[in-house]
CSV table of C-alpha atoms and ligand atoms in Angstrom, one decimal:
chain,number,residue,atom,x,y,z
A,62,MET,CA,122.8,85.5,58.0
A,63,SER,CA,125.1,87.4,60.2
A,64,ASN,CA,127.6,85.5,62.4
A,65,GLN,CA,127.6,88.2,65.0
A,66,PRO,CA,125.8,87.2,68.2
A,67,ARG,CA,123.2,90.0,68.6
A,68,HIS,CA,121.5,88.4,71.6
A,69,ILE,CA,123.6,86.7,74.2
A,70,ALA,CA,122.1,84.9,77.1
A,71,ILE,CA,124.1,83.6,80.1
A,72,ILE,CA,123.3,81.1,82.9
A,73,MET,CA,125.5,82.5,85.6
A,74,ASP,CA,126.5,79.5,87.6
A,75,GLY,CA,129.2,78.7,90.2
A,76,ASN,CA,129.0,81.6,92.7
A,77,GLY,CA,128.6,79.2,95.7
A,78,ARG,CA,131.3,76.8,94.7
A,79,TRP,CA,133.7,79.7,94.0
A,80,ALA,CA,133.1,81.1,97.4
A,81,THR,CA,133.4,77.8,99.2
A,82,ALA,CA,136.7,77.1,97.5
A,83,GLN,CA,137.9,80.4,99.0
A,84,GLY,CA,136.7,79.4,102.4
A,85,LYS,CA,134.1,82.0,102.3
A,86,SER,CA,130.3,82.0,102.6
A,87,ARG,CA,128.1,81.4,99.5
A,88,THR,CA,126.7,84.9,99.8
A,89,TYR,CA,130.2,86.3,99.2
A,90,GLY,CA,130.2,84.4,95.9
A,91,HIS,CA,126.9,86.1,94.9
A,92,GLU,CA,128.5,89.5,95.9
A,93,ARG,CA,131.4,88.8,93.6
A,94,GLY,CA,129.0,87.4,91.0
A,95,ALA,CA,127.3,90.8,90.9
A,96,GLU,CA,130.6,92.4,90.0
A,97,THR,CA,130.9,90.0,87.1
A,98,VAL,CA,127.4,91.1,86.0
A,99,ARG,CA,128.6,94.7,85.9
A,100,ALA,CA,131.8,93.8,84.0
A,101,ILE,CA,130.1,91.7,81.4
A,102,THR,CA,127.3,94.2,80.9
A,103,THR,CA,129.8,97.0,80.4
A,104,TYR,CA,131.7,94.9,77.9
A,105,CYS,CA,128.5,94.2,75.9
A,106,ALA,CA,127.4,97.8,76.1
A,107,ARG,CA,130.7,98.9,74.5
A,108,HIS,CA,130.1,96.5,71.5
A,109,SER,CA,127.4,98.1,69.4
A,110,ASP,CA,126.9,94.9,67.5
A,111,ILE,CA,125.6,93.2,70.6
A,112,ASP,CA,121.9,94.3,71.1
A,113,ARG,CA,120.8,92.3,74.0
A,114,LEU,CA,122.2,90.5,77.1
A,115,SER,CA,119.9,88.2,79.0
A,116,LEU,CA,121.1,87.1,82.4
A,117,TYR,CA,119.6,84.4,84.6
A,118,ALA,CA,119.6,86.1,88.0
A,119,PHE,CA,116.9,84.3,90.0
A,120,SER,CA,114.9,81.3,88.9
A,121,THR,CA,111.4,80.2,89.9
A,122,GLU,CA,113.2,77.2,91.5
A,123,ASN,CA,115.7,79.4,93.5
A,124,TRP,CA,113.1,80.0,96.2
A,125,LYS,CA,113.9,76.5,97.4
A,126,ARG,CA,117.3,77.7,98.7
A,127,PRO,CA,117.8,78.4,102.4
A,128,LYS,CA,115.8,81.4,103.5
A,129,ILE,CA,119.0,83.3,104.5
A,130,GLU,CA,120.5,82.9,101.0
A,131,VAL,CA,117.2,83.9,99.3
A,132,GLU,CA,117.0,87.0,101.5
A,133,PHE,CA,120.6,87.9,100.7
A,134,LEU,CA,119.9,87.6,97.0
A,135,MET,CA,116.9,89.9,97.2
A,136,LYS,CA,118.9,92.5,99.1
A,137,LEU,CA,121.8,92.2,96.7
A,138,LEU,CA,119.5,92.7,93.8
A,139,GLU,CA,118.0,95.8,95.4
A,140,ARG,CA,121.4,97.2,96.2
A,141,TYR,CA,122.7,96.4,92.7
A,142,LEU,CA,119.9,98.1,90.9
A,143,LYS,CA,120.1,101.2,93.1
A,144,SER,CA,123.8,101.6,92.7
A,145,GLU,CA,123.9,100.6,89.0
A,146,CYS,CA,121.2,103.0,87.8
A,147,SER,CA,123.9,105.6,86.9
A,148,THR,CA,125.9,102.9,85.1
A,149,TYR,CA,122.9,102.0,83.0
A,150,LEU,CA,122.3,105.7,82.1
A,151,GLU,CA,126.0,106.4,81.3
A,152,GLY,CA,126.3,103.3,79.2
A,153,ASN,CA,123.0,104.0,77.4
A,154,ILE,CA,121.8,100.6,78.6
A,155,ARG,CA,118.1,99.8,78.9
A,156,PHE,CA,117.1,97.6,81.8
A,157,GLU,CA,114.3,95.1,81.1
A,158,PRO,CA,113.3,92.5,83.7
A,159,ILE,CA,111.7,89.3,82.6
A,160,GLY,CA,109.9,86.8,84.9
A,161,ASP,CA,106.9,86.9,87.3
A,162,LEU,CA,107.7,89.9,89.5
A,163,SER,CA,104.6,89.5,91.6
A,164,LEU,CA,106.3,87.4,94.2
A,165,PHE,CA,108.9,90.0,95.1
A,166,SER,CA,108.6,92.5,97.9
A,167,LYS,CA,107.0,95.9,97.2
A,168,SER,CA,110.3,97.7,97.7
A,169,LEU,CA,112.1,95.4,95.3
A,170,ARG,CA,109.3,95.8,92.7
A,171,LYS,CA,109.5,99.5,93.1
A,172,ILE,CA,113.3,99.7,92.4
A,173,ILE,CA,112.9,97.3,89.4
A,174,ASN,CA,110.1,99.6,88.1
A,175,ASP,CA,112.1,102.8,88.8
A,176,VAL,CA,115.2,101.5,87.0
A,177,GLN,CA,113.1,100.3,84.1
A,178,ASN,CA,111.4,103.7,83.8
A,179,ALA,CA,114.7,105.6,84.2
A,180,THR,CA,116.4,103.7,81.4
A,181,ALA,CA,113.3,103.4,79.1
A,182,ASN,CA,114.8,105.9,76.5
A,183,CYS,CA,118.3,104.3,76.4
A,184,ASN,CA,118.8,102.8,73.0
A,185,GLY,CA,122.1,101.0,73.3
A,186,LEU,CA,122.4,97.5,74.9
A,187,VAL,CA,119.3,96.0,76.5
A,188,GLN,CA,120.3,94.2,79.7
A,189,SER,CA,117.5,91.8,80.6
A,190,LEU,CA,117.6,90.3,84.1
A,191,ALA,CA,115.6,87.1,84.5
A,192,LEU,CA,113.9,87.5,88.0
A,193,ASN,CA,111.7,84.8,89.4
A,194,TYR,CA,111.9,83.5,85.9
A,195,GLY,CA,111.2,80.0,84.6
A,196,SER,CA,110.7,79.2,80.9
A,197,ARG,CA,107.8,76.8,81.5
A,198,ASP,CA,106.1,79.4,83.7
A,199,GLU,CA,106.7,82.1,81.0
A,200,ILE,CA,105.1,79.8,78.3
A,201,VAL,CA,102.1,79.0,80.5
A,202,ARG,CA,101.5,82.6,81.3
A,203,ALA,CA,101.7,83.5,77.6
A,204,ILE,CA,99.3,80.7,76.7
A,205,ASN,CA,96.9,81.9,79.4
A,206,ALA,CA,97.1,85.4,78.0
A,207,LEU,CA,96.1,84.1,74.6
A,208,ARG,CA,93.5,81.7,75.6
A,209,ASN,CA,90.6,83.7,74.2
A,210,GLU,CA,92.2,83.9,70.8
A,211,GLU,CA,90.8,81.7,68.0
A,212,SER,CA,94.1,80.1,67.4
A,213,ILE,CA,97.6,80.4,68.6
A,214,THR,CA,100.5,80.6,66.2
A,215,GLU,CA,104.3,80.4,66.7
A,216,GLU,CA,104.3,84.2,66.1
A,217,SER,CA,101.5,85.1,68.5
A,218,LEU,CA,102.9,82.9,71.3
A,219,SER,CA,106.4,84.2,70.7
A,220,ASN,CA,105.1,87.8,71.0
A,221,ALA,CA,103.2,87.0,74.2
A,222,LEU,CA,106.4,85.8,76.0
A,223,ASP,CA,108.3,88.0,78.4
A,224,CYS,CA,111.3,87.8,76.1
A,225,THR,CA,110.3,88.1,72.4
A,226,HIS,CA,113.8,87.8,71.0
A,227,ASP,CA,115.6,84.7,69.7
A,228,ILE,CA,119.0,84.0,71.3
A,229,ASP,CA,122.0,83.7,69.1
A,230,LEU,CA,124.5,82.6,71.7
A,231,LEU,CA,123.8,80.9,75.1
A,232,ILE,CA,126.6,80.5,77.6
A,233,ARG,CA,126.5,78.5,80.8
A,234,THR,CA,129.4,78.9,83.3
A,235,GLY,CA,130.2,76.6,86.2
A,236,GLY,CA,130.7,73.3,84.3
A,237,ASP,CA,127.2,71.9,84.1
A,238,HIS,CA,125.6,71.1,80.7
A,239,ARG,CA,122.0,71.9,81.1
A,240,LEU,CA,119.5,74.7,80.4
A,241,SER,CA,117.8,74.7,83.8
A,242,ASN,CA,114.5,76.1,82.4
A,243,PHE,CA,116.1,79.3,81.0
A,244,LEU,CA,114.6,80.8,77.8
A,245,LEU,CA,113.9,77.4,76.2
A,246,TRP,CA,111.7,78.7,73.5
A,247,GLN,CA,114.1,81.6,72.6
A,248,ALA,CA,117.1,79.2,72.5
A,249,ALA,CA,115.6,77.0,69.8
A,250,TYR,CA,118.4,77.9,67.4
A,251,ALA,CA,121.0,79.2,69.8
A,252,GLU,CA,124.6,78.1,69.7
A,253,LEU,CA,125.3,76.6,73.2
A,254,PHE,CA,128.7,77.2,74.9
A,255,PHE,CA,129.6,75.6,78.3
A,256,THR,CA,132.6,76.7,80.3
A,257,ASP,CA,134.0,75.3,83.6
A,258,THR,CA,134.8,78.8,84.7
A,259,LEU,CA,132.8,79.7,87.8
A,260,TRP,CA,130.8,82.9,87.3
A,261,PRO,CA,132.8,85.2,89.6
A,262,GLU,CA,135.9,84.4,87.5
A,263,PHE,CA,134.2,84.8,84.1
A,264,THR,CA,135.8,87.7,82.3
A,265,ALA,CA,135.2,89.9,79.2
A,266,ASP,CA,138.3,88.2,77.7
A,267,GLU,CA,136.7,84.8,78.0
A,268,LEU,CA,133.4,86.1,76.5
A,269,GLU,CA,135.4,87.6,73.6
A,270,THR,CA,137.0,84.2,73.0
A,271,ILE,CA,133.6,82.5,73.0
A,272,ILE,CA,132.3,85.1,70.6
A,273,LYS,CA,135.3,84.5,68.3
A,274,LYS,CA,134.4,80.7,68.3
A,275,PHE,CA,130.7,81.5,67.7
A,276,LYS,CA,131.7,83.5,64.6
A,277,THR,CA,133.3,80.4,63.0
A,278,VAL,CA,130.2,78.3,63.4
A,279,GLU,CA,128.0,77.8,60.4
A,280,ARG,CA,124.4,78.3,61.5
A,281,ARG,CA,121.9,76.5,59.2
A,282,PHE,CA,118.6,77.0,61.1
A,283,GLY,CA,117.5,73.6,59.8
A,284,GLY,CA,118.4,74.3,56.2
A,285,LEU,CA,121.3,73.2,54.1
A,286,ASN,CA,124.3,75.6,54.5
B,702,FPP,C1,124.4,80.6,90.6
B,702,FPP,O1,125.3,80.3,91.6
B,702,FPP,C2,123.8,81.9,90.6
B,702,FPP,C3,122.6,82.3,91.0
B,702,FPP,C4,121.7,81.7,92.0
B,702,FPP,C5,122.0,83.5,90.4
B,702,FPP,C6,123.0,84.5,89.9
B,702,FPP,C7,123.2,85.6,90.9
B,702,FPP,C8,124.2,86.5,90.7
B,702,FPP,C9,125.2,86.5,89.6
B,702,FPP,C10,124.4,87.5,91.8
B,702,FPP,C11,123.4,88.6,91.8
B,702,FPP,C12,123.0,89.1,90.5
B,702,FPP,C13,122.7,90.4,90.3
B,702,FPP,C14,122.2,90.8,89.0
B,702,FPP,C15,122.9,91.4,91.3
B,702,FPP,P1,125.1,79.1,92.5
B,702,FPP,O2,124.8,79.6,93.9
B,702,FPP,O3,124.1,78.2,91.9
B,702,FPP,O4,126.5,78.4,92.5
B,702,FPP,P2,126.9,76.9,92.8
B,702,FPP,O5,126.3,76.1,91.6
B,702,FPP,O6,128.4,76.9,92.8
B,702,FPP,O7,126.2,76.6,94.1
């Protein structure tokens, strides 16, 4: 079993606290958080042994935030996808959203769709953004999609999920130690790393240090060595 993390997932937490500590608005933290998304995606795209980067960008619970913050996040996402399309293409990065996109505005759905189509033939890194994503919601949608099947197996359920790839390494920034409804099924055998670093300050160097630690861990997948 390879000790290289091929699928890395990140819960990007701490934008708001980072901005507040600078005396700035929370939205400024999200703005800076988007720059970290770009830097970490570029790092992963340059490492051909990393196949997939899944990032928790907007959860099914994030709608509960103040309207002004939700609206800002929607606009930021739209702006990010528009401006990053060339970065995806230059880096041979395929963009794949996961989550229930039906609640987003028509214009946001269009840009998500456009970037997905534009990058469909890229065969380097897959950058998957979790958008209106919740793991329980994903599992319920998958079960509903399979409800006319005679029986449901681990394999058929796994294949009906938005994300059909097991995670090797799951990182959460921002100091909390929880999974917050992110890729629960896919994280069954993931190594979990938690860092106090707030997302806008997370760097490729820190990711590299975590990957080095990951490589020293013996993964047994329930077996004996
Ligand atoms: C958590 O910070 C972060 C989010 C709500 C989602 C992540 C969003 C970004 C990284 C910015 C936009 C992303 C893209 C792809 C353009 P928080 O607000 O929960 O921070 P806090 O815990 O300090 O309040």
